[in-house]
C-alpha positions as MATLAB code, in Angstrom:
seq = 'XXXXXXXXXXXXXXXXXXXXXXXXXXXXXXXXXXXXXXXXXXXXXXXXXXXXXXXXXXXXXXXXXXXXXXXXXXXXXXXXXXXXXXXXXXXXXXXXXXXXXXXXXXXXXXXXXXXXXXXXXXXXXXXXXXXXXXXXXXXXXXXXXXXXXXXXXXXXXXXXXXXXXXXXXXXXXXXXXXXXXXXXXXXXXXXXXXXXXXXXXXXXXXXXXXXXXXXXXXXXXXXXXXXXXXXXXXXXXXXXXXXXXXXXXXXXXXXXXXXXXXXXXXXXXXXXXXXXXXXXXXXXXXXXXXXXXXXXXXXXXXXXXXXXXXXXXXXXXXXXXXXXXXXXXXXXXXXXXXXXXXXXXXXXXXXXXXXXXXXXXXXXXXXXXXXXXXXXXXXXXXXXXXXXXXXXXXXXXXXXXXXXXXXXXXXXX';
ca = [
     -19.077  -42.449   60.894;
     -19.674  -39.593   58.152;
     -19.497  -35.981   58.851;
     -23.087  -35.497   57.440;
     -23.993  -38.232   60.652;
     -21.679  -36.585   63.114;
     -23.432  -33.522   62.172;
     -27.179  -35.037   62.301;
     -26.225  -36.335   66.158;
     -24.929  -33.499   67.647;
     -28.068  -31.472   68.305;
     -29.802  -32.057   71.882;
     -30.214  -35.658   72.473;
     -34.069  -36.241   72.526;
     -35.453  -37.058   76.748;
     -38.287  -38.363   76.521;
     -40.174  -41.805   77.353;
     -38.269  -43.160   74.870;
     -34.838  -42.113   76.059;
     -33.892  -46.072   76.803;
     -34.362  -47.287   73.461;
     -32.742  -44.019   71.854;
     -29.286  -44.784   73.660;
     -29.126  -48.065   72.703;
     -29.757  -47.472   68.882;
     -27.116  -44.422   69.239;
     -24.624  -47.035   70.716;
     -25.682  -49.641   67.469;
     -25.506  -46.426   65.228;
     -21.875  -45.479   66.386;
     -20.421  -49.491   65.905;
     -22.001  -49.729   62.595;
     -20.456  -49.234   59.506;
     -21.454  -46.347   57.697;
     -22.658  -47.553   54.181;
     -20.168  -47.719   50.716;
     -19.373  -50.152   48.021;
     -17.582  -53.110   50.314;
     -21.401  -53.016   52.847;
     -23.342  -55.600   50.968;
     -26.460  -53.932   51.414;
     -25.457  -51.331   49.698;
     -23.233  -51.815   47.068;
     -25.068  -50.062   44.760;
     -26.502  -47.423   46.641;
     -23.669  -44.691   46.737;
     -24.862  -42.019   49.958;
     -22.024  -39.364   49.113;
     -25.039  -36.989   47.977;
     -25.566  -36.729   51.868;
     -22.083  -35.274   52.631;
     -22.480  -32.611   50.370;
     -25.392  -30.877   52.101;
     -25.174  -28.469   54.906;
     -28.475  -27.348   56.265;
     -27.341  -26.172   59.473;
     -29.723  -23.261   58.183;
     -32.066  -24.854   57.385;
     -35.737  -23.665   57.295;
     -37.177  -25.937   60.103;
     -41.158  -24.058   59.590;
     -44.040  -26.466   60.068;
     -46.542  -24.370   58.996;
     -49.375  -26.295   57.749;
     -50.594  -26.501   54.391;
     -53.441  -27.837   52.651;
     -53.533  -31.932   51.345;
     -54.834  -32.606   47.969;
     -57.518  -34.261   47.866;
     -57.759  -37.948   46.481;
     -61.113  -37.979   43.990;
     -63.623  -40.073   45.327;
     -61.385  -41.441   48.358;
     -62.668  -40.115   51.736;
     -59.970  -40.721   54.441;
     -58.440  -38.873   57.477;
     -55.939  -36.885   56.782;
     -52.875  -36.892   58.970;
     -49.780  -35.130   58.405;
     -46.124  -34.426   58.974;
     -44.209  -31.854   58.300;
     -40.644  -32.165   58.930;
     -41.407  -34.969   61.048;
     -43.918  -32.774   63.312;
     -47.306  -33.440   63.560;
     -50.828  -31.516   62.038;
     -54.011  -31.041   63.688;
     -55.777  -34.162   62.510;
     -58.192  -33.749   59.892;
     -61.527  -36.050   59.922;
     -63.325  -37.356   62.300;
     -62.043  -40.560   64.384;
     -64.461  -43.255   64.558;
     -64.965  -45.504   67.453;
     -62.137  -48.173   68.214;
     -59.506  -45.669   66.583;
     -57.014  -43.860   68.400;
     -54.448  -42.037   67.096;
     -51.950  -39.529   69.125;
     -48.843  -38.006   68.210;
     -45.968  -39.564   68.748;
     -44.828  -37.480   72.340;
     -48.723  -38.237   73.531;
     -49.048  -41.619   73.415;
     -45.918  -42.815   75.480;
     -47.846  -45.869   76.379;
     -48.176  -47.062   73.281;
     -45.306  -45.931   71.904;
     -42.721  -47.389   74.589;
     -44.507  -50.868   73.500;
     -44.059  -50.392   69.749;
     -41.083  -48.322   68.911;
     -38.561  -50.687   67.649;
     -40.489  -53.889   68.433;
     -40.639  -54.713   64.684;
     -38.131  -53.149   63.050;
     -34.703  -54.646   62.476;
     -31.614  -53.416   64.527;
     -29.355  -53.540   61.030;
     -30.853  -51.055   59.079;
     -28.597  -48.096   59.822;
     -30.603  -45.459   59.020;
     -33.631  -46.643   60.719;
     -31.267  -46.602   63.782;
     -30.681  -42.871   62.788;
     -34.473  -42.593   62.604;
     -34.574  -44.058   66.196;
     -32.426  -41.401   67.669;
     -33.554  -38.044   65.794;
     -37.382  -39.100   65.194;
     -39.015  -36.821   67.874;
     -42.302  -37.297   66.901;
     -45.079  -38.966   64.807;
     -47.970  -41.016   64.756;
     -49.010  -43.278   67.054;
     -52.407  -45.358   65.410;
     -54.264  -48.030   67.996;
     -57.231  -50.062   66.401;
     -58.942  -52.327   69.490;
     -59.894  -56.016   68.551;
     -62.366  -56.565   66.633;
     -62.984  -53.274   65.350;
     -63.002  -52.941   61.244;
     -62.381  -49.592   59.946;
     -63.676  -48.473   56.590;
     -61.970  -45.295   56.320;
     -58.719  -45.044   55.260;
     -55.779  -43.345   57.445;
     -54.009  -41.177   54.841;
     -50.111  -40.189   56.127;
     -49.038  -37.383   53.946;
     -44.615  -36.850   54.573;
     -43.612  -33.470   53.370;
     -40.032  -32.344   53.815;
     -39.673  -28.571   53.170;
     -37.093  -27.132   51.075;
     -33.640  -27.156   52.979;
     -34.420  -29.208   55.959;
     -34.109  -32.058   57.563;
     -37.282  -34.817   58.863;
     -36.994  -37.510   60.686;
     -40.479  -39.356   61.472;
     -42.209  -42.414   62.820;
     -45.184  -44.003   62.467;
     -46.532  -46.938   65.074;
     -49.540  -48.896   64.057;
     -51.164  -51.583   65.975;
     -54.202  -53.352   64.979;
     -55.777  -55.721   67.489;
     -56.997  -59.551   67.359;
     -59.769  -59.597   63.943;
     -59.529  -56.122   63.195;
     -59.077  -54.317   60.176;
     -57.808  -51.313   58.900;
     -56.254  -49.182   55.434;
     -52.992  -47.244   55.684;
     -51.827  -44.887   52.772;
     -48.045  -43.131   53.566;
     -47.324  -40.694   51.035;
     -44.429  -39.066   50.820;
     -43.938  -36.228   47.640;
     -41.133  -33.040   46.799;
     -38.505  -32.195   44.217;
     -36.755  -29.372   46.772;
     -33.391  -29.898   48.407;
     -33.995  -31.679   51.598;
     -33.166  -34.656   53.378;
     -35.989  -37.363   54.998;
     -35.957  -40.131   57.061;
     -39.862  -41.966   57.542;
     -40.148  -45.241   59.464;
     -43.280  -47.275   60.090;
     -43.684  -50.201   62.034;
     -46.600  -52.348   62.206;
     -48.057  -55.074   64.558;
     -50.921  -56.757   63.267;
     -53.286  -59.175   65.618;
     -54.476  -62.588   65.149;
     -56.757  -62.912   62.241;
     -56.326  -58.830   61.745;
     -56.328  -57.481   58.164;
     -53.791  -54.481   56.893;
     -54.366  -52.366   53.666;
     -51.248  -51.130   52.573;
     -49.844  -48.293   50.204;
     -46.080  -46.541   50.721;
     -45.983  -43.744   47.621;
     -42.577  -42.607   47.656;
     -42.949  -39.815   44.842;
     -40.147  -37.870   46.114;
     -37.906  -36.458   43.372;
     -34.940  -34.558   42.105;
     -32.854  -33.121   44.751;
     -35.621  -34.401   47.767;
     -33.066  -37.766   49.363;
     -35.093  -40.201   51.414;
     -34.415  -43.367   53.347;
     -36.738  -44.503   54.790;
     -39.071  -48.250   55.680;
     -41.493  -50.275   56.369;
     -41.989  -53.703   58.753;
     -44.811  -55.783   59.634;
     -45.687  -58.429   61.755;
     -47.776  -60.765   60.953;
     -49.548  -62.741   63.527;
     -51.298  -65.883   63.097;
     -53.864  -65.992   60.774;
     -53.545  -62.600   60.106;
     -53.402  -61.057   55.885;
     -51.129  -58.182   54.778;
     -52.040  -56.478   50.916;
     -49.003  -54.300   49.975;
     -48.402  -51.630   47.073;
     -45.260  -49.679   47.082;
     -44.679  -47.370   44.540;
     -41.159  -45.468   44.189;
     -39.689  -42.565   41.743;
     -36.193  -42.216   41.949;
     -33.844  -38.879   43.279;
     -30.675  -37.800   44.163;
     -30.932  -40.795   47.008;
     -34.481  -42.847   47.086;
     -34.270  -45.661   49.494;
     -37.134  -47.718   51.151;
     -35.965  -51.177   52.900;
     -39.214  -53.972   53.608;
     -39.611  -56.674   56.447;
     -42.720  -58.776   56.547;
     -42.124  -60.728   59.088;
     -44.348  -64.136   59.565;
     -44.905  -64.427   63.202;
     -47.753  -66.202   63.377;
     -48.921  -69.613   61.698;
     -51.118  -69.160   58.496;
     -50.079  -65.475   58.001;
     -50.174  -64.004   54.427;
     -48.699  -61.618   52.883;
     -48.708  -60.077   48.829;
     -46.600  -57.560   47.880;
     -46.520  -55.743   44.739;
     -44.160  -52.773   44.228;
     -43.642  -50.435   41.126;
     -40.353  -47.912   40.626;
     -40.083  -45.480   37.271;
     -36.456  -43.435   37.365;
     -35.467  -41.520   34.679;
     -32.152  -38.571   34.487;
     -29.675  -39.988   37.085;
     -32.138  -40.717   39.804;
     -31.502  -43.442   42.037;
     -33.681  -45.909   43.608;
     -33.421  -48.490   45.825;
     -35.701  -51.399   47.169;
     -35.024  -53.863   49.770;
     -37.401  -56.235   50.720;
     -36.930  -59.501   53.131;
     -39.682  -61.500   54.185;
     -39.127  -63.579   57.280;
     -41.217  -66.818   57.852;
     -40.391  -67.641   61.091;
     -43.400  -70.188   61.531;
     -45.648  -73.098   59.279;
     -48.431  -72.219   56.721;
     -47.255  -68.793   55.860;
     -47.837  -67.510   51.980;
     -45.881  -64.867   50.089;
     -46.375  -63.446   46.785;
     -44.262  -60.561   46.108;
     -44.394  -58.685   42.438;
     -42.145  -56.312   41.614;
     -41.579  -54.159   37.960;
     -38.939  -51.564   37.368;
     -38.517  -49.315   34.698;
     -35.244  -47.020   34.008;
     -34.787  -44.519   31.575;
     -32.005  -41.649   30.867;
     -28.630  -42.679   32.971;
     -30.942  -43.802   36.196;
     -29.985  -46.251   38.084;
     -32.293  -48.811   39.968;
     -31.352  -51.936   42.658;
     -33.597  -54.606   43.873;
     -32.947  -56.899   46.540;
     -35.334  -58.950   47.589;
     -35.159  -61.939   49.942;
     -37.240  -64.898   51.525;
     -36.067  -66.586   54.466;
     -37.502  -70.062   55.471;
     -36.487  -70.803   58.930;
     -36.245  -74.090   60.148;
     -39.908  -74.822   61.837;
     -41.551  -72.708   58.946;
     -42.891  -75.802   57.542;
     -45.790  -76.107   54.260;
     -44.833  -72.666   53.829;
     -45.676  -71.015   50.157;
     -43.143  -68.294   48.826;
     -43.142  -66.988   45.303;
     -41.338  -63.634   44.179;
     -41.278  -62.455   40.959;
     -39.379  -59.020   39.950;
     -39.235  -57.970   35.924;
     -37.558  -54.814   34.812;
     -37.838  -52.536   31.349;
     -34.611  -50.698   30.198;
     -35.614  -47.566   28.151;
     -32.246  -46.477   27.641;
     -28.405  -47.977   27.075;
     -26.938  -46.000   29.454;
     -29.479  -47.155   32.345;
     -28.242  -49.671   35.046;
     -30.993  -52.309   37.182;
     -29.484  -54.355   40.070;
     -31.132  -56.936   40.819;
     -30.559  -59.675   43.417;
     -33.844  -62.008   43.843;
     -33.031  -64.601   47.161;
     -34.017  -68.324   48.723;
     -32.744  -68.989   52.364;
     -34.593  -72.373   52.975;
     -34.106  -74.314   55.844;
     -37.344  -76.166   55.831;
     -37.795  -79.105   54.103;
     -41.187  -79.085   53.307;
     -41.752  -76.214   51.532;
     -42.969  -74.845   47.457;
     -40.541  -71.672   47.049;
     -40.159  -70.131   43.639;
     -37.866  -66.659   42.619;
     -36.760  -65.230   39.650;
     -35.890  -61.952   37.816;
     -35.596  -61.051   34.381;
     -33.992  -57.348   33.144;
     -35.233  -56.515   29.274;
     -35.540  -53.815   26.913;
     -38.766  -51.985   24.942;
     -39.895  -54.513   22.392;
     -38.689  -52.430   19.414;
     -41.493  -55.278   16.950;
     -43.990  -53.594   19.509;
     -42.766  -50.034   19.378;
     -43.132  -50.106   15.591;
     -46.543  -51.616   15.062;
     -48.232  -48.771   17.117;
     -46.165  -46.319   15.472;
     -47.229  -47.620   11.966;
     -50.524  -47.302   13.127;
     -50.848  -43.522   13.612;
     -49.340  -43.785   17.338;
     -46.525  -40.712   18.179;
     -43.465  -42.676   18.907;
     -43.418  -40.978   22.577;
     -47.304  -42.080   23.241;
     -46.145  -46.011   22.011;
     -43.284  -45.807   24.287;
     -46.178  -44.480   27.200;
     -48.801  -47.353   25.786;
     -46.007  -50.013   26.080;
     -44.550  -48.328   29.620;
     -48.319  -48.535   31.155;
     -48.872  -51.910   29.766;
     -45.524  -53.294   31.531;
     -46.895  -52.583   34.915;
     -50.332  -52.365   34.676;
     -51.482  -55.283   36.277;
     -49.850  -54.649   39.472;
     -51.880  -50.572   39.319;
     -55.473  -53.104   38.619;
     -54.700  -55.374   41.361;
     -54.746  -52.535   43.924;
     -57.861  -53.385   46.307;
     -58.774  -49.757   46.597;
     -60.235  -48.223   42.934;
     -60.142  -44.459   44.020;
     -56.114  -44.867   45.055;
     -55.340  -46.858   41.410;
     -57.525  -43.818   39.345;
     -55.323  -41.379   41.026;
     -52.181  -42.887   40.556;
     -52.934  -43.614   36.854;
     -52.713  -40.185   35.672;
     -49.486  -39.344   37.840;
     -47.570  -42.370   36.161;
     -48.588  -41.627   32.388;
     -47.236  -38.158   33.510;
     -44.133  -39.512   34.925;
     -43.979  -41.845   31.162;
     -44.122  -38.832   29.048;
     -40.569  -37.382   31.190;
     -38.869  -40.776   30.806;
     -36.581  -40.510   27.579;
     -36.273  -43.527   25.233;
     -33.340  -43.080   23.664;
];
């Protein structure tokens, strides 16, 4: 184990209703090899940033603050900071419940960890030093038009570890937005988990705008039961350490899923995406989109991988994942991945790693066009079909503006 992790544990171990499952991810977290170049997973995802912090000082405060407002989005607001929970803001309608994480024990001793796999190591530090969160119930049938808006904030010198449990019931519906955002020293860990009911519809959006010296691992996993429809949009910017692993997992027969997920670095930020998408049963769909673009000496890694198991029969896959290189001295990983062991299936993967289209670059410029606004035009162009095909118009004109901004900071050269 690392001294930053020996650290992390040796606080008060957490007793509460979820004592049980605690121990046995500290007993998984203590066997497990602590991450470097010869762990597969991540090869290219160096953690030594975390050994050289020491907030044993840190400034723990969780006073509450504000959320900026989405334009013309009206959702309720809930918030973390540091991993602790805000007085709720909006008004719940009827078929929602949502509790903090140490409320809802219920709940929470049937969710945490149901969904989310046992090898991700920091999700099994999540497990142990996640004291509280969110804890979101939708009953059957019940659609929800307003969005749940999860707003992480880590503040400068500490460390948050949080978790978010969402269950919708049989033909319900709901929208989730997790946003995470800083640039200050800090360290973060943010889990979700989500079961989704027969025929139930989930909304999806992870932002994980966290910069500069703000590190974050954190995840997401679904479960998909039969019949039931997953729309995903992740979105990541890249910092000292930027990690957010995926599992869509295909419990159910005729689930779907799409996934579409956008990452800008630029400097030496680092970000990394892992995605696997588990059909464990027939008639499941995929589609997963993904577009990366690195400038300055950044360095970005993709893995992404379907798995067909055996009984997973007429099952449609497709994922797709296309990256930009601004700059020579920027580095994409990318690992795209088929695991078939159906034989009646239509699977399709592929990934493709390119740089600005300098024939492009010059025909805006020789019409008028600032080389820095061409290299923005072409940047905006690369991903913006994945920013139109966002279901929800108020998220996709907010994150517009925030992504030319990030454009104009990513050097070319």
């Amino acid at each position: 184990m690392s001294a930053w992790l020996d650290m992390a544990l040796n606080g008060a171990p957490i007793n509460d209703s979820l004592v049980s499952q605690r121990q046995q991810s500290l007993a998984l977290l203590r066997a497990a090899r602590w991450p470097n170049r010869k762990v597969e997973a991540w090869k290219y995802t160096p953690v030594r940033a975390l050994e050289q912090i020491d907030y044993s000082a840190a400034n723990q405060s969780t006073a509450a603050r504000g959320v900026d407002a989405v334009e013309g989005l009206s959702a309720i607001e809930l918030v973390l900071i540091n991993g602790v929970p805000q007085a709720i803001a909006g008004e719940l309608p009827a078929g929602l419940q949502v509790r903090a994480l140490s409320e809802g024990e219920a709940i929470a001793g049937e969710l945490f960890g149901s969904v989310k796999p046992s090898r991700h190591i920091f999700g099994l530090v999540n497990d142990v030093l996640a004291a509280d969160g969110w804890v979101i119930d939708v009953a059957p049938g019940v659609q929800i038009e307003t969005p749940l808006r999860i707003v992480y904030r880590t503040t400068e010198a500490a460390q948050a570890h949080g978790r978010v449990l969402v269950r919708l019931g049989d033909k319900s519906r709901l929208t989730v937005i997790e946003q995470a955002e800083g640039t200050e020293p800090s360290m973060s860990t943010y889990f979700s988990e989500f079961s989704v009911g027969v025929g139930a519809h989930l909304e999806h959006y992870r932002f994980a705008l966290q910069t500069g010296a703000a590190m974050s691992v954190g995840g997401c996993h679904v479960l998909l039961a039969e019949r039931s429809e997953l729309h995903s949009t992740l979105v990541g910017f890249g910092s000292d350490l930027s990690r957010l692993d995926v599992d869509v997992i295909h419990g159910g027969e005729f689930a779907s899923a799409k996934v579409n997920a956008i990452y800008l670095l630029d400097g030496r930020e680092l970000f990394d995406l892992h995605s696997t998408i588990e059909h464990a049963c027939a008639n499941g769909t995929t589609e997963e989109n993904v577009r990366g673009i690195a400038g300055g000496q950044s360095k970005a890694v993709f893995n992404g991988r379907i798995h067909i198991h055996r009984h997973a029969q007429k099952t449609l896959a497709e994922l797709n994942n296309r990256n930009l290189l601004l700059t020579s001295g920027a580095e994409i990983n990318t690992k795209p991945e088929l695991e078939i062991y159906a034989d009646d299936v239509r699977c399709a993967h592929g990934a493709t790693v390119a740089e600005t289209d300098k024939g492009a670059l010059y025909y805006l410029q020789s019409r008028g066009i600032s080389r820095s606004q061409a290299q923005i035009m072409l940047n905006f162009g690369f991903i913006n079909e994945l920013v139109d095909a966002m279901p929800n118009a108020a998220l996709a004109q907010w994150l517009r503006p925030q992504l030319r901004a990030r454009f104009a900071q990513m050097g070319d050269a």
